[in-house]
Short mmCIF file of C-alpha atoms and ligand atoms in Angstrom, two decimals:
data_model
loop_
_atom_site.label_atom_id
_atom_site.label_comp_id
_atom_site.label_asym_id
_atom_site.label_seq_id
_atom_site.Cartn_x
_atom_site.Cartn_y
_atom_site.Cartn_z
CA UNK Z 24 23.08 12.15 -9.38
CA UNK Z 25 22.39 9.84 -6.47
CA UNK Z 26 19.53 7.44 -5.88
CA UNK Z 27 18.78 9.30 -2.67
CA UNK Z 28 17.34 12.11 -4.82
CA UNK Z 29 14.47 9.74 -5.69
CA UNK Z 30 13.50 9.39 -2.03
CA UNK Z 31 10.67 11.29 -0.41
CA UNK Z 32 11.91 10.06 2.97
CA UNK Z 33 14.12 7.45 4.57
CA UNK Z 34 12.08 5.25 6.90
CA UNK Z 35 14.90 3.10 8.27
CA UNK Z 36 18.57 4.08 8.02
CA UNK Z 37 21.52 1.83 7.21
CA UNK Z 38 22.66 2.06 10.84
CA UNK Z 39 19.23 1.16 12.24
CA UNK Z 40 19.10 -1.87 9.93
CA UNK Z 41 22.60 -3.01 10.92
CA UNK Z 42 21.75 -2.73 14.63
CA UNK Z 43 18.49 -4.65 14.19
CA UNK Z 44 20.14 -7.39 12.12
CA UNK Z 45 22.71 -7.93 14.88
CA UNK Z 46 19.97 -8.08 17.50
CA UNK Z 47 17.89 -10.60 15.50
CA UNK Z 48 20.98 -12.71 14.74
CA UNK Z 49 21.82 -12.83 18.44
CA UNK Z 50 18.33 -14.00 19.37
CA UNK Z 51 18.27 -16.59 16.57
CA UNK Z 52 21.73 -17.90 17.47
CA UNK Z 53 20.53 -18.49 21.02
CA UNK Z 54 17.21 -20.06 20.00
CA UNK Z 55 18.76 -22.36 17.36
CA UNK Z 56 22.07 -23.22 19.02
CA UNK Z 57 21.01 -26.85 19.63
CA UNK Z 58 19.67 -27.27 16.06
CA UNK Z 59 21.19 -27.18 12.60
CA UNK Z 60 18.55 -24.92 11.03
CA UNK Z 61 17.93 -24.61 7.31
CA UNK Z 62 17.56 -20.93 6.45
CA UNK Z 63 15.32 -20.45 3.42
CA UNK Z 64 15.86 -17.14 1.62
CA UNK Z 65 12.83 -16.04 -0.40
CA UNK Z 66 14.24 -14.52 -3.62
CA UNK Z 67 14.80 -11.90 -4.67
CA UNK Z 68 13.79 -9.47 -1.95
CA UNK Z 69 15.28 -11.28 1.05
CA UNK Z 70 18.77 -11.58 -0.45
CA UNK Z 71 20.42 -8.55 1.28
CA UNK Z 72 18.80 -9.39 4.64
CA UNK Z 73 19.79 -13.06 4.40
CA UNK Z 74 23.34 -12.11 3.48
CA UNK Z 75 23.77 -9.76 6.45
CA UNK Z 76 21.88 -11.98 8.92
CA UNK Z 77 23.89 -15.18 8.41
CA UNK Z 78 27.17 -13.31 8.83
CA UNK Z 79 26.06 -12.30 12.33
CA UNK Z 80 24.84 -15.78 13.36
CA UNK Z 81 27.50 -17.63 15.32
CA UNK Z 82 26.09 -21.18 14.98
CA UNK Z 83 26.10 -23.93 12.37
CA UNK Z 84 23.35 -23.44 9.79
CA UNK Z 85 22.51 -24.41 6.24
CA UNK Z 86 21.25 -22.04 3.54
CA UNK Z 87 18.94 -22.58 0.61
CA UNK Z 88 17.00 -20.36 -1.76
CA UNK Z 89 13.50 -20.37 -3.16
CA UNK Z 90 11.84 -18.09 -5.68
CA UNK Z 91 8.05 -17.80 -5.73
CA UNK Z 92 5.64 -15.39 -7.37
CA UNK Z 93 2.20 -14.62 -6.02
CA UNK Z 94 -0.77 -13.91 -8.21
CA UNK Z 95 -2.72 -11.05 -6.67
CA UNK Z 96 -4.51 -10.37 -9.95
CA UNK Z 97 -8.15 -10.82 -10.91
CA UNK Z 98 -10.91 -10.51 -8.40
CA UNK Z 99 -9.70 -13.26 -6.08
CA UNK Z 100 -6.85 -13.05 -3.62
CA UNK Z 101 -6.56 -16.74 -2.90
CA UNK Z 102 -2.80 -16.58 -2.54
CA UNK Z 103 -2.12 -18.82 -5.51
CA UNK Z 104 1.64 -19.04 -5.73
CA UNK Z 105 3.92 -20.29 -8.48
CA UNK Z 106 7.29 -21.82 -7.64
CA UNK Z 107 9.89 -20.29 -9.98
CA UNK Z 108 12.82 -21.98 -8.24
CA UNK Z 109 12.45 -24.72 -5.67
CA UNK Z 110 14.77 -25.71 -2.82
CA UNK Z 111 17.65 -28.10 -3.49
CA UNK Z 112 17.48 -29.44 0.07
CA UNK Z 113 14.96 -31.86 1.58
CA UNK Z 114 13.09 -30.18 4.44
CA UNK Z 115 11.82 -33.43 5.99
CA UNK Z 116 12.64 -33.48 9.70
CA UNK Z 117 14.46 -30.14 9.51
CA UNK Z 118 14.04 -26.97 11.54
CA UNK Z 119 13.25 -24.35 8.90
CA UNK Z 120 13.68 -20.62 9.30
CA UNK Z 121 12.14 -18.68 6.41
CA UNK Z 122 13.97 -15.40 5.82
CA UNK Z 123 11.86 -12.60 4.30
CA UNK Z 124 12.31 -8.90 3.62
CA UNK Z 125 8.66 -7.98 4.18
CA UNK Z 126 5.30 -9.46 5.12
CA UNK Z 127 2.55 -7.43 3.50
CA UNK Z 128 -0.62 -9.36 2.52
CA UNK Z 129 0.93 -12.50 4.02
CA UNK Z 130 -0.09 -14.57 0.98
CA UNK Z 131 3.46 -15.50 -0.10
CA UNK Z 132 4.42 -16.75 3.33
CA UNK Z 133 1.06 -18.35 4.04
CA UNK Z 134 1.62 -20.55 1.03
CA UNK Z 135 5.27 -21.29 1.85
CA UNK Z 136 4.63 -22.24 5.47
CA UNK Z 137 1.90 -24.67 4.41
CA UNK Z 138 4.12 -26.16 1.69
CA UNK Z 139 7.08 -26.75 4.01
CA UNK Z 140 4.84 -28.30 6.67
CA UNK Z 141 3.28 -30.54 4.01
CA UNK Z 142 6.82 -31.61 3.11
CA UNK Z 143 7.22 -32.73 6.74
CA UNK Z 144 9.51 -30.04 8.13
CA UNK Z 145 10.04 -30.54 11.89
CA UNK Z 146 9.41 -26.84 12.54
CA UNK Z 147 8.77 -23.80 10.36
CA UNK Z 148 9.42 -20.30 11.67
CA UNK Z 149 9.66 -16.90 10.01
CA UNK Z 150 12.09 -14.04 10.41
CA UNK Z 151 11.18 -10.87 8.54
CA UNK Z 152 12.95 -7.53 8.50
CA UNK Z 153 9.75 -5.56 7.85
CA UNK Z 154 6.15 -6.16 8.83
CA UNK Z 155 3.30 -4.14 7.29
CA UNK Z 156 0.33 -5.41 9.34
CA UNK Z 157 -2.20 -3.10 7.66
CA UNK Z 158 -1.70 -5.04 4.39
CA UNK Z 159 -2.58 -8.42 5.83
CA UNK Z 160 -5.17 -10.63 4.09
CA UNK Z 161 -4.69 -13.63 6.37
CA UNK Z 162 -3.79 -14.21 10.01
CA UNK Z 163 -0.10 -14.68 9.36
CA UNK Z 164 2.44 -13.33 11.83
CA UNK Z 165 6.23 -13.59 12.03
CA UNK Z 166 8.08 -15.36 14.82
CA UNK Z 167 10.90 -12.80 14.61
CA UNK Z 168 10.35 -9.32 13.19
CA UNK Z 169 12.61 -6.30 12.77
CA UNK Z 170 10.43 -3.25 12.16
CA UNK Z 171 6.69 -2.64 11.91
CA UNK Z 172 6.14 -0.14 9.08
CA UNK Z 173 3.15 2.01 8.10
CA UNK Z 174 0.88 1.42 5.10
CA UNK Z 175 3.24 2.79 2.46
CA UNK Z 176 5.05 1.26 -0.50
CA UNK Z 177 8.71 1.01 0.48
CA UNK Z 178 11.89 0.28 -1.46
CA UNK Z 179 15.48 -0.56 -0.61
CA UNK Z 180 17.45 -3.30 1.15
CA UNK Z 181 16.00 -5.90 -1.22
CA UNK Z 182 12.63 -4.28 -1.89
CA UNK Z 183 12.06 -3.08 -5.44
CA UNK Z 184 9.97 -0.80 -7.57
CA UNK Z 185 10.03 -2.28 -11.09
CA UNK Z 186 13.17 -4.25 -10.15
CA UNK Z 187 15.02 -1.08 -9.14
CA UNK Z 188 16.24 0.20 -5.74
CA UNK Z 189 16.94 -3.27 -4.27
CA UNK Z 190 20.57 -2.25 -3.76
CA UNK Z 191 19.87 0.69 -1.43
CA UNK Z 192 21.38 0.12 2.05
CA UNK Z 193 18.34 1.81 3.66
CA UNK Z 194 14.53 1.52 3.40
CA UNK Z 195 12.63 4.51 2.07
CA UNK Z 196 9.56 5.85 0.31
CA UNK Z 197 9.86 7.09 -3.28
CA UNK Z 198 8.84 10.56 -4.44
CA UNK Z 199 5.53 10.46 -6.36
CA UNK Z 200 7.36 11.86 -9.42
CA UNK Z 201 9.37 8.62 -9.67
CA UNK Z 202 6.12 6.75 -10.41
CA UNK Z 203 5.62 9.04 -13.36
CA UNK Z 204 3.39 11.40 -11.40
O1 PRP Y 324 3.06 -10.56 1.97
P1 PRP Y 324 2.97 -10.42 0.47
O2 PRP Y 324 1.86 -9.50 0.04
O3 PRP Y 324 2.91 -11.76 -0.21
O4 PRP Y 324 4.27 -9.63 -0.03
C1 PRP Y 324 5.57 -9.90 0.40
C2 PRP Y 324 6.38 -10.54 -0.67
O5 PRP Y 324 6.34 -9.71 -1.86
C3 PRP Y 324 7.66 -9.33 -2.23
O6 PRP Y 324 8.21 -10.26 -3.11
P2 PRP Y 324 7.82 -10.34 -4.66
O7 PRP Y 324 6.85 -11.47 -4.84
O8 PRP Y 324 7.40 -8.99 -5.17
O9 PRP Y 324 9.16 -10.78 -5.36
P3 PRP Y 324 10.65 -10.24 -5.12
O10 PRP Y 324 11.07 -10.69 -3.74
O11 PRP Y 324 11.44 -10.91 -6.19
O12 PRP Y 324 10.62 -8.73 -5.24
C4 PRP Y 324 8.44 -9.41 -0.93
O13 PRP Y 324 9.82 -9.62 -1.17
C5 PRP Y 324 7.83 -10.59 -0.23
O14 PRP Y 324 8.40 -11.80 -0.66
MG1 MG Y 325 10.04 -11.47 -2.09
#
């Protein structure tokens, strides 16, 4: 038994991810070489991306972690977000790079960007591995983006279905039978 048996298809292979992470890290290292950026990993999904990205960045940087949950429920989609774990570092005057696995509705990041600006960050930028523009409920866009993906629910490389599949080294779409269909 292998987890790959649960996949309908692989959208992005391990090799394609590795190549893209190196490319993004190179660009970021160039753009931030004069700064001492604070990389903010949005738990839990961005953990594998953050881990691989920082190892390819050849500049001084600081890391911190934040865990937020977004309430999409009810009839409103106001992007109300609850902070489950806050940063340990002050962002005032800092150049912040938010590291995300995916931007879908944009509500999580919309909230985070506003919060970090309110806390007087010098700059706030976003790097995301995946961008699903068809899901967007606000005008949010990433400053650095790996792959634009179609309107499908994806798992792997940090992304979960019921907390599972985050450990896959690739990004894929599950077979309908996995959802109990
Ligand atoms: O653009 P959005 O519609 O807000 O969706 C994107 C966010 O949703 C997922 O996280 P989730 O809140 O499910 O938590 P997790 O990272 O712990 O899986 C994903 O990791 C992003 O953080
Ligand atoms: Mg997340």
